[in-house]
Amino acid sequence: MKFKDAKYINDYTDSTKDPYITIYAVVDGRHLSIPCVVGNRYYDEAMKQVKAGTLTIKDAD
Amino acid sequence: MSKAAELAALIANVNKGSSLAAKNFIINGAQNVAQRGTSSTGLGGSTGYYVTDRNKLVFSTSGRLTMEQVADGPSGFLNATKLSCTTADTSIGAGENFLFSQYFEGQNLQSLKKGTSDAVPITVSFYVKGNASATYGMEIYDLDNTRSISTTFDVTTGWTRVEKTFAGDTSGALDDDNAASLAIFLWLHAGSDSNSGTLNTSWNSVTAANRTDSNNTSFFDSTSRTFFITGWQMEIGEKATEFEHEPYSVTLQKAQRYYIRRNAAGAYHYFGAGHVAAVDAGRIYTSFPVEMNHIPVLETSGTASDYACYNSDVDACTSVPALTNASTFETGIQLANSSNAFTLRSGCNLMANNTTDAFLAFESEL
């Protein structure tokens, strides 16, 4: 999977509540909102690439 | 096959543990459901699901193809999946491949009794044709135990039915859960890493070089190459029985466990209702028609202004919709407007903002 423009998305109603609800990323050309849940293949792959140092996910606004 | 022979095959399979109804483990075998659209071009750079539901295309090649759902098929079939090579790859690297595949949840395969002394045989059948004669590989792959069994099949220029039976595997039980445990791979392109050994025609631990045949035709050998498939079935037993047709709605619901797509049916299509929780944020809630395999990702058009929140007025979103509080049964979807245009504590709808480019797709494929 090729991730582009990866960024955490917080709770829009209260950014202090949970800053890591989902990750927005363009994955192989598709615009995805990825739940931060272990077991989701996109999230798992993103974490793998972060650990490998090949992907950086920007903080939420 | 005569009626008597057909009945005998059916009875034999039932005695092995097959069902008279819902005997086909393949979802969308008749290629009738294509939620993602009926055509996609330039495929080959990324493994994924395209066009007809549940068919996973696994790629490692510089070749490219167009995938289509076409109104073609042998008698009784209205649709087929067609692959057309658009960029050839005649310099095949050792690690290259192209697999047309389907993955299965382990909890749906316990009737195979795999890994026990009672393991039952399975028979795979499908109709194929191409632009010219070809020989491809077929492999049943146990993802839980890294075991597999392979064979080959031939394609001609007319529709022919491939029927291949695989012995039951007394080793390697499949996990009883929602993860992928087994896959069928049709090898349409293979480098020497996968075909330089001896074809593995009985269940064994996977040896990479034995996964497909050394004479495997490459789908990418020329831009005139095509591959059509429909009537794909995997059933318990030693004989291929007639393809089990089912209503479109039944196939769609099976497919929606893995992918649900809602396209804007009009320029101001409503996707769902919810409430405005802040002047810059709203939420809608939507239930899935069937429990999804796992918590899905949400795919959008990628353009925030394709979406709008309708409360006191139609206000364009300033961020693309995002998941919140998602489960396998339902999810919330967040909407944002950085100009504080939403009316606090009002009801709202997520809608297309004067475009049919807007869509919501939920994916939990294996």
XYZ file of N, CA, C and O in Angstrom, chain A residues 2 9-14 17 21-22 24 28-35 37 39-43, chain B residues 45-46 49 277 281 283 294-302 319-320 322-324 334-336 363 365:
200
model
N 0.508 2.194 -0.851
C 1.244 3.458 -0.885
C 0.383 4.556 -0.248
O -0.663 4.921 -0.789
N -7.050 12.565 12.257
C -8.264 13.383 12.332
C -8.821 13.248 13.740
O -8.995 12.127 14.240
N -9.110 14.381 14.363
C -9.642 14.334 15.724
C -11.157 14.387 15.710
O -11.790 14.385 14.651
N -11.730 14.425 16.909
C -13.169 14.600 17.039
C -13.489 16.054 16.699
O -13.041 16.967 17.385
N -14.257 16.272 15.646
C -14.516 17.642 15.188
C -15.241 18.472 16.235
O -15.127 19.696 16.268
N -16.027 17.818 17.094
C -16.813 18.583 18.069
C -16.002 18.943 19.301
O -16.371 19.834 20.041
N -14.930 18.208 19.541
C -14.108 18.477 20.723
C -12.726 17.887 20.494
O -12.505 16.705 20.733
N -11.048 15.761 23.085
C -11.630 14.486 23.489
C -10.813 13.292 22.982
O -10.450 12.408 23.739
N -8.962 9.758 16.206
C -10.127 8.943 15.843
C -9.840 8.154 14.573
O -10.075 6.953 14.497
N -9.372 8.858 13.577
C -9.088 8.193 12.297
C -7.822 8.797 11.682
O -7.297 9.808 12.158
N -6.682 10.180 7.951
C -7.039 10.453 6.558
C -5.790 10.212 5.719
O -4.690 10.652 6.078
N -3.106 4.260 -2.384
C -3.162 3.748 -3.767
C -4.180 4.545 -4.596
O -4.959 3.977 -5.370
N -4.198 5.848 -4.366
C -5.069 6.723 -5.162
C -6.471 6.890 -4.606
O -7.262 7.657 -5.161
N -6.818 6.189 -3.526
C -8.166 6.282 -2.947
C -8.119 7.126 -1.677
O -7.211 6.982 -0.871
N -9.117 7.989 -1.508
C -9.172 8.882 -0.353
C -9.902 8.175 0.787
O -11.115 7.958 0.700
N -9.156 7.821 1.838
C -9.720 6.966 2.881
C -9.693 7.630 4.247
O -8.747 8.334 4.604
N -10.741 7.354 5.006
C -10.788 7.646 6.435
C -10.600 6.295 7.124
O -11.447 5.408 7.013
N -9.475 6.144 7.802
C -9.072 4.837 8.334
C -9.252 4.832 9.847
O -8.649 5.663 10.546
N -10.074 3.939 10.384
C -10.249 3.912 11.840
C -8.957 3.468 12.523
O -8.265 2.572 12.029
N -7.879 1.361 14.564
C -8.249 0.106 15.221
C -7.281 -0.978 14.771
O -7.143 -1.234 13.561
N -6.094 -4.395 13.670
C -6.837 -5.440 12.968
C -7.388 -4.930 11.650
O -7.680 -5.716 10.749
N -7.558 -3.590 11.546
C -7.939 -3.029 10.251
C -6.689 -3.049 9.379
O -5.636 -2.525 9.765
N -6.774 -3.660 8.207
C -5.541 -3.894 7.436
C -4.857 -2.605 6.992
O -3.639 -2.552 6.865
N -5.638 -1.552 6.797
C -5.034 -0.274 6.406
C -4.295 0.344 7.598
O -3.185 0.854 7.457
N -4.951 0.296 8.777
C -4.317 0.854 9.977
C -3.055 0.063 10.326
O -2.000 0.643 10.613
N -0.597 -1.714 -10.903
C 0.356 -1.123 -9.976
C 0.056 -1.399 -8.515
O 0.949 -1.360 -7.672
N -1.194 -1.697 -8.198
C -1.589 -1.886 -6.796
C -2.537 -3.067 -6.663
O -3.558 -3.132 -7.366
N -9.140 -4.541 -4.917
C -10.448 -4.984 -5.410
C -10.951 -3.939 -6.399
O -11.006 -2.751 -6.074
N -23.364 19.410 16.191
C -22.905 19.420 17.582
C -22.078 20.652 17.894
O -21.845 20.969 19.053
N -19.054 21.712 13.240
C -19.009 20.239 13.172
C -20.381 19.602 13.282
O -21.179 19.992 14.143
N -22.552 15.622 12.708
C -22.381 14.172 12.627
C -23.640 13.552 12.067
O -24.746 13.971 12.436
N -15.130 -6.514 9.331
C -14.481 -5.843 10.435
C -14.795 -4.344 10.298
O -15.449 -3.949 9.330
N -14.378 -3.546 11.265
C -14.670 -2.109 11.184
C -14.082 -1.565 9.884
O -12.885 -1.709 9.628
N -14.925 -0.962 9.052
C -14.466 -0.600 7.703
C -13.715 0.717 7.644
O -13.751 1.512 8.588
N -13.053 0.950 6.528
C -12.576 2.286 6.186
C -13.677 2.960 5.376
O -14.529 2.292 4.792
N -13.660 4.278 5.391
C -14.608 5.059 4.588
C -13.857 5.675 3.421
O -12.840 6.347 3.621
N -14.344 5.431 2.221
C -13.750 6.054 1.040
C -14.670 7.173 0.559
O -15.897 7.009 0.537
N -14.082 8.307 0.205
C -14.850 9.434 -0.350
C -14.210 9.868 -1.665
O -13.177 9.322 -2.067
N -14.812 10.886 -2.264
C -14.263 11.387 -3.527
C -12.932 12.097 -3.314
O -12.171 12.309 -4.252
N -12.680 12.531 -2.065
C -11.441 13.250 -1.768
C -11.579 14.743 -1.912
O -10.655 15.493 -1.588
N -13.822 19.878 5.070
C -12.967 18.686 5.131
C -13.792 17.532 4.592
O -15.034 17.567 4.711
N -13.140 16.539 4.035
C -13.920 15.395 3.552
C -14.526 14.676 4.755
O -13.948 14.678 5.844
N -15.430 12.107 7.620
C -14.533 11.159 8.284
C -15.325 10.268 9.234
O -16.343 10.682 9.789
N -14.853 9.061 9.409
C -15.502 8.117 10.320
C -15.408 8.600 11.762
O -14.436 9.250 12.150
N -16.394 8.234 12.566
C -16.289 8.375 14.015
C -17.182 7.329 14.659
O -18.245 7.003 14.132
N -18.317 12.265 10.481
C -18.095 13.655 10.874
C -18.089 14.576 9.661
O -17.516 14.246 8.619
N -18.699 15.738 9.840
C -18.698 16.772 8.799
C -18.086 18.024 9.400
O -18.285 18.307 10.584
N -17.365 18.785 8.618
C -16.720 19.990 9.155
C -16.961 21.198 8.249
O -17.046 21.065 7.025
N -15.367 -0.122 3.280
C -14.649 -1.308 2.823
C -14.059 -2.090 3.992
O -13.387 -1.515 4.847
N -12.682 -5.442 3.180
C -12.287 -6.621 2.394
C -11.187 -7.397 3.126
O -10.448 -6.857 3.935
